């Protein structure tokens, strides 16, 4: 008999659903000093990008990020793998190449066995090895809830830096992974997701977004961000605000995990989904009469989600074929960017 507690039972939230609501985060950051007083800081807090970027010289930028959260699955190794994949994604979303990571670990050592904690760390190291980087150190504390993640350092050439603020009018929008991770995690909490569904979720959340490094070498790819805790609407809005554009998304074209719609209609959703809508719903126009469960698909927090790519429209078809061939079978053109007040229109 397994005497170890379920990881998800020790946390009040899980995955990127633990993130502060977008409105709360914006309020907290509103009074911070302007980081752009440092001319070598190419990307700081001003554009809600995925990582900070410091230009070292004419050939090299350093990309730095950190990401950690509480468990959304009960298997310790899978928790470590998902958290590491999610953290490394920020480097890929900026167009960079990761070079090393530091572990961030907070564990209730009176509730978890050492072997469980070791499995979490091993899962993280496994993904880092897949990305070709070492876990070069880290920091740990005794914490009331299990927390794991990474600080990750990467590099890129200044010309290959991709910010979410650089989308252009007329760009096509591509999403590389299916939505529904938060809905699946809510079903896990209530014992309503079967083994097949769990395997699908873990496979998606542990698929590295390394394609971002290659995308950034293309002149026809203008902006990249990864879709995580704020959902497709929240991260789409970060692109819209940063670039000063309006995004149009086609609801029926959004890629979904196989049971996402079914579970959403049955009422499975995270608290973060509701907080997300409350934070940014005023900037979104939805189809009249859209059911609440369909809205939940749009606000669903993604843990280690896909890349949202803004590219020149003529290149979108070929790029889509390349993404699918590279291991992203659900990659889909989901809409476009256009001139207009920053916001999102869902059609």
PDB file of N, CA and C in Angstrom, residues 280-326:
ATOM      1  N   UNK A 280      -9.223  40.476 -17.429  1.00  0.00           N
ATOM      2  CA  UNK A 280      -9.037  41.075 -18.758  1.00  0.00           C
ATOM      3  C   UNK A 280     -10.254  40.986 -19.678  1.00  0.00           C
ATOM      4  N   UNK A 281     -11.385  40.525 -19.173  1.00  0.00           N
ATOM      5  CA  UNK A 281     -12.553  40.348 -20.029  1.00  0.00           C
ATOM      6  C   UNK A 281     -13.021  41.619 -20.714  1.00  0.00           C
ATOM      7  N   UNK A 282     -12.777  42.778 -20.099  1.00  0.00           N
ATOM      8  CA  UNK A 282     -13.218  44.044 -20.689  1.00  0.00           C
ATOM      9  C   UNK A 282     -12.504  44.355 -21.993  1.00  0.00           C
ATOM     10  N   UNK A 283     -11.370  43.704 -22.232  1.00  0.00           N
ATOM     11  CA  UNK A 283     -10.594  43.959 -23.455  1.00  0.00           C
ATOM     12  C   UNK A 283     -10.847  42.921 -24.538  1.00  0.00           C
ATOM     13  N   UNK A 284     -11.833  42.051 -24.299  1.00  0.00           N
ATOM     14  CA  UNK A 284     -12.122  40.951 -25.220  1.00  0.00           C
ATOM     15  C   UNK A 284     -13.565  41.022 -25.692  1.00  0.00           C
ATOM     16  N   UNK A 285     -13.776  40.851 -26.990  1.00  0.00           N
ATOM     17  CA  UNK A 285     -15.115  40.764 -27.556  1.00  0.00           C
ATOM     18  C   UNK A 285     -15.379  39.315 -27.949  1.00  0.00           C
ATOM     19  N   UNK A 286     -16.403  38.711 -27.349  1.00  0.00           N
ATOM     20  CA  UNK A 286     -16.742  37.318 -27.613  1.00  0.00           C
ATOM     21  C   UNK A 286     -17.998  37.241 -28.484  1.00  0.00           C
ATOM     22  N   UNK A 287     -18.207  36.112 -29.168  1.00  0.00           N
ATOM     23  CA  UNK A 287     -19.461  35.934 -29.917  1.00  0.00           C
ATOM     24  C   UNK A 287     -20.658  36.023 -28.974  1.00  0.00           C
ATOM     25  N   UNK A 288     -21.717  36.640 -29.441  1.00  0.00           N
ATOM     26  CA  UNK A 288     -22.909  36.797 -28.607  1.00  0.00           C
ATOM     27  C   UNK A 288     -23.449  35.435 -28.199  1.00  0.00           C
ATOM     28  N   UNK A 289     -23.776  35.300 -26.917  1.00  0.00           N
ATOM     29  CA  UNK A 289     -24.362  34.063 -26.430  1.00  0.00           C
ATOM     30  C   UNK A 289     -23.388  32.921 -26.229  1.00  0.00           C
ATOM     31  N   UNK A 290     -22.102  33.214 -26.231  1.00  0.00           N
ATOM     32  CA  UNK A 290     -21.111  32.143 -26.064  1.00  0.00           C
ATOM     33  C   UNK A 290     -21.289  31.484 -24.694  1.00  0.00           C
ATOM     34  N   UNK A 291     -21.430  30.155 -24.642  1.00  0.00           N
ATOM     35  CA  UNK A 291     -21.588  29.482 -23.344  1.00  0.00           C
ATOM     36  C   UNK A 291     -20.367  29.689 -22.457  1.00  0.00           C
ATOM     37  N   UNK A 292     -20.591  29.689 -21.149  1.00  0.00           N
ATOM     38  CA  UNK A 292     -19.513  29.891 -20.194  1.00  0.00           C
ATOM     39  C   UNK A 292     -18.434  28.821 -20.357  1.00  0.00           C
ATOM     40  N   UNK A 293     -18.828  27.583 -20.669  1.00  0.00           N
ATOM     41  CA  UNK A 293     -17.830  26.526 -20.770  1.00  0.00           C
ATOM     42  C   UNK A 293     -16.908  26.743 -21.972  1.00  0.00           C
ATOM     43  N   UNK A 294     -17.406  27.359 -23.031  1.00  0.00           N
ATOM     44  CA  UNK A 294     -16.534  27.673 -24.163  1.00  0.00           C
ATOM     45  C   UNK A 294     -15.593  28.825 -23.820  1.00  0.00           C
ATOM     46  N   UNK A 295     -16.095  29.775 -23.055  1.00  0.00           N
ATOM     47  CA  UNK A 295     -15.219  30.849 -22.594  1.00  0.00           C
ATOM     48  C   UNK A 295     -14.095  30.289 -21.731  1.00  0.00           C
ATOM     49  N   UNK A 296     -14.415  29.242 -20.957  1.00  0.00           N
ATOM     50  CA  UNK A 296     -13.398  28.624 -20.100  1.00  0.00           C
ATOM     51  C   UNK A 296     -12.243  28.057 -20.907  1.00  0.00           C
ATOM     52  N   UNK A 297     -12.493  27.624 -22.130  1.00  0.00           N
ATOM     53  CA  UNK A 297     -11.406  27.134 -22.986  1.00  0.00           C
ATOM     54  C   UNK A 297     -10.452  28.271 -23.345  1.00  0.00           C
ATOM     55  N   UNK A 298     -10.986  29.476 -23.449  1.00  0.00           N
ATOM     56  CA  UNK A 298     -10.190  30.632 -23.843  1.00  0.00           C
ATOM     57  C   UNK A 298      -9.375  31.197 -22.690  1.00  0.00           C
ATOM     58  N   UNK A 299      -9.867  31.024 -21.475  1.00  0.00           N
ATOM     59  CA  UNK A 299      -9.177  31.567 -20.296  1.00  0.00           C
ATOM     60  C   UNK A 299      -8.405  30.489 -19.541  1.00  0.00           C
ATOM     61  N   UNK A 300      -8.492  29.262 -19.993  1.00  0.00           N
ATOM     62  CA  UNK A 300      -7.879  28.125 -19.299  1.00  0.00           C
ATOM     63  C   UNK A 300      -6.372  28.312 -19.142  1.00  0.00           C
ATOM     64  N   UNK A 301      -5.849  28.235 -17.910  1.00  0.00           N
ATOM     65  CA  UNK A 301      -4.406  28.379 -17.723  1.00  0.00           C
ATOM     66  C   UNK A 301      -3.663  27.166 -18.278  1.00  0.00           C
ATOM     67  N   UNK A 302      -2.707  27.427 -19.104  1.00  0.00           N
ATOM     68  CA  UNK A 302      -1.901  26.356 -19.686  1.00  0.00           C
ATOM     69  C   UNK A 302      -0.593  26.227 -18.913  1.00  0.00           C
ATOM     70  N   UNK A 303      -0.245  25.026 -18.539  1.00  0.00           N
ATOM     71  CA  UNK A 303       1.058  24.776 -17.942  1.00  0.00           C
ATOM     72  C   UNK A 303       1.942  24.169 -19.017  1.00  0.00           C
ATOM     73  N   UNK A 304       3.061  24.818 -19.298  1.00  0.00           N
ATOM     74  CA  UNK A 304       3.949  24.380 -20.375  1.00  0.00           C
ATOM     75  C   UNK A 304       3.176  24.261 -21.682  1.00  0.00           C
ATOM     76  N   UNK A 305       2.467  25.337 -22.021  1.00  0.00           N
ATOM     77  CA  UNK A 305       1.661  25.355 -23.236  1.00  0.00           C
ATOM     78  C   UNK A 305       2.486  25.601 -24.483  1.00  0.00           C
ATOM     79  N   UNK A 306       1.798  25.847 -25.574  1.00  0.00           N
ATOM     80  CA  UNK A 306       2.467  26.017 -26.854  1.00  0.00           C
ATOM     81  C   UNK A 306       2.956  27.431 -27.086  1.00  0.00           C
ATOM     82  N   UNK A 307       3.597  27.622 -28.214  1.00  0.00           N
ATOM     83  CA  UNK A 307       4.045  28.938 -28.635  1.00  0.00           C
ATOM     84  C   UNK A 307       2.955  29.610 -29.462  1.00  0.00           C
ATOM     85  N   UNK A 308       2.734  30.885 -29.214  1.00  0.00           N
ATOM     86  CA  UNK A 308       1.874  31.716 -30.054  1.00  0.00           C
ATOM     87  C   UNK A 308       2.806  32.518 -30.939  1.00  0.00           C
ATOM     88  N   UNK A 309       2.684  32.330 -32.242  1.00  0.00           N
ATOM     89  CA  UNK A 309       3.624  32.885 -33.212  1.00  0.00           C
ATOM     90  C   UNK A 309       2.897  33.864 -34.125  1.00  0.00           C
ATOM     91  N   UNK A 310       3.467  35.051 -34.290  1.00  0.00           N
ATOM     92  CA  UNK A 310       2.968  36.016 -35.265  1.00  0.00           C
ATOM     93  C   UNK A 310       3.944  36.048 -36.429  1.00  0.00           C
ATOM     94  N   UNK A 311       3.464  35.680 -37.614  1.00  0.00           N
ATOM     95  CA  UNK A 311       4.360  35.615 -38.777  1.00  0.00           C
ATOM     96  C   UNK A 311       3.693  36.249 -39.983  1.00  0.00           C
ATOM     97  N   UNK A 312       4.505  36.604 -40.971  1.00  0.00           N
ATOM     98  CA  UNK A 312       3.968  37.153 -42.211  1.00  0.00           C
ATOM     99  C   UNK A 312       2.973  36.164 -42.810  1.00  0.00           C
ATOM    100  N   UNK A 313       1.800  36.640 -43.191  1.00  0.00           N
ATOM    101  CA  UNK A 313       0.726  35.759 -43.643  1.00  0.00           C
ATOM    102  C   UNK A 313       1.131  34.835 -44.793  1.00  0.00           C
ATOM    103  N   UNK A 314       1.897  35.315 -45.814  1.00  0.00           N
ATOM    104  CA  UNK A 314       2.253  34.411 -46.913  1.00  0.00           C
ATOM    105  C   UNK A 314       3.104  33.217 -46.482  1.00  0.00           C
ATOM    106  N   UNK A 315       3.789  33.341 -45.346  1.00  0.00           N
ATOM    107  CA  UNK A 315       4.667  32.261 -44.885  1.00  0.00           C
ATOM    108  C   UNK A 315       3.958  31.277 -43.970  1.00  0.00           C
ATOM    109  N   UNK A 316       2.714  31.571 -43.573  1.00  0.00           N
ATOM    110  CA  UNK A 316       2.054  30.796 -42.525  1.00  0.00           C
ATOM    111  C   UNK A 316       1.834  29.336 -42.904  1.00  0.00           C
ATOM    112  N   UNK A 317       1.430  29.079 -44.142  1.00  0.00           N
ATOM    113  CA  UNK A 317       1.153  27.709 -44.553  1.00  0.00           C
ATOM    114  C   UNK A 317       2.380  26.821 -44.489  1.00  0.00           C
ATOM    115  N   UNK A 318       3.481  27.302 -45.051  1.00  0.00           N
ATOM    116  CA  UNK A 318       4.719  26.526 -45.027  1.00  0.00           C
ATOM    117  C   UNK A 318       5.216  26.341 -43.594  1.00  0.00           C
ATOM    118  N   UNK A 319       5.131  27.404 -42.803  1.00  0.00           N
ATOM    119  CA  UNK A 319       5.582  27.327 -41.418  1.00  0.00           C
ATOM    120  C   UNK A 319       4.745  26.303 -40.645  1.00  0.00           C
ATOM    121  N   UNK A 320       3.459  26.267 -40.910  1.00  0.00           N
ATOM    122  CA  UNK A 320       2.589  25.307 -40.243  1.00  0.00           C
ATOM    123  C   UNK A 320       3.009  23.873 -40.567  1.00  0.00           C
ATOM    124  N   UNK A 321       3.319  23.613 -41.831  1.00  0.00           N
ATOM    125  CA  UNK A 321       3.778  22.279 -42.226  1.00  0.00           C
ATOM    126  C   UNK A 321       5.069  21.910 -41.494  1.00  0.00           C
ATOM    127  N   UNK A 322       5.969  22.876 -41.360  1.00  0.00           N
ATOM    128  CA  UNK A 322       7.239  22.611 -40.692  1.00  0.00           C
ATOM    129  C   UNK A 322       7.041  22.340 -39.199  1.00  0.00           C
ATOM    130  N   UNK A 323       6.115  23.064 -38.572  1.00  0.00           N
ATOM    131  CA  UNK A 323       5.835  22.849 -37.158  1.00  0.00           C
ATOM    132  C   UNK A 323       5.265  21.457 -36.916  1.00  0.00           C
ATOM    133  N   UNK A 324       4.354  21.042 -37.755  1.00  0.00           N
ATOM    134  CA  UNK A 324       3.766  19.710 -37.586  1.00  0.00           C
ATOM    135  C   UNK A 324       4.806  18.625 -37.814  1.00  0.00           C
ATOM    136  N   UNK A 325       5.674  18.822 -38.796  1.00  0.00           N
ATOM    137  CA  UNK A 325       6.736  17.856 -39.051  1.00  0.00           C
ATOM    138  C   UNK A 325       7.746  17.802 -37.915  1.00  0.00           C
ATOM    139  N   UNK A 326       7.861  18.904 -37.160  1.00  0.00           N
ATOM    140  CA  UNK A 326       8.815  18.983 -36.056  1.00  0.00           C
ATOM    141  C   UNK A 326       8.260  18.428 -34.741  1.00  0.00           C
TER     142      UNK A 326
END
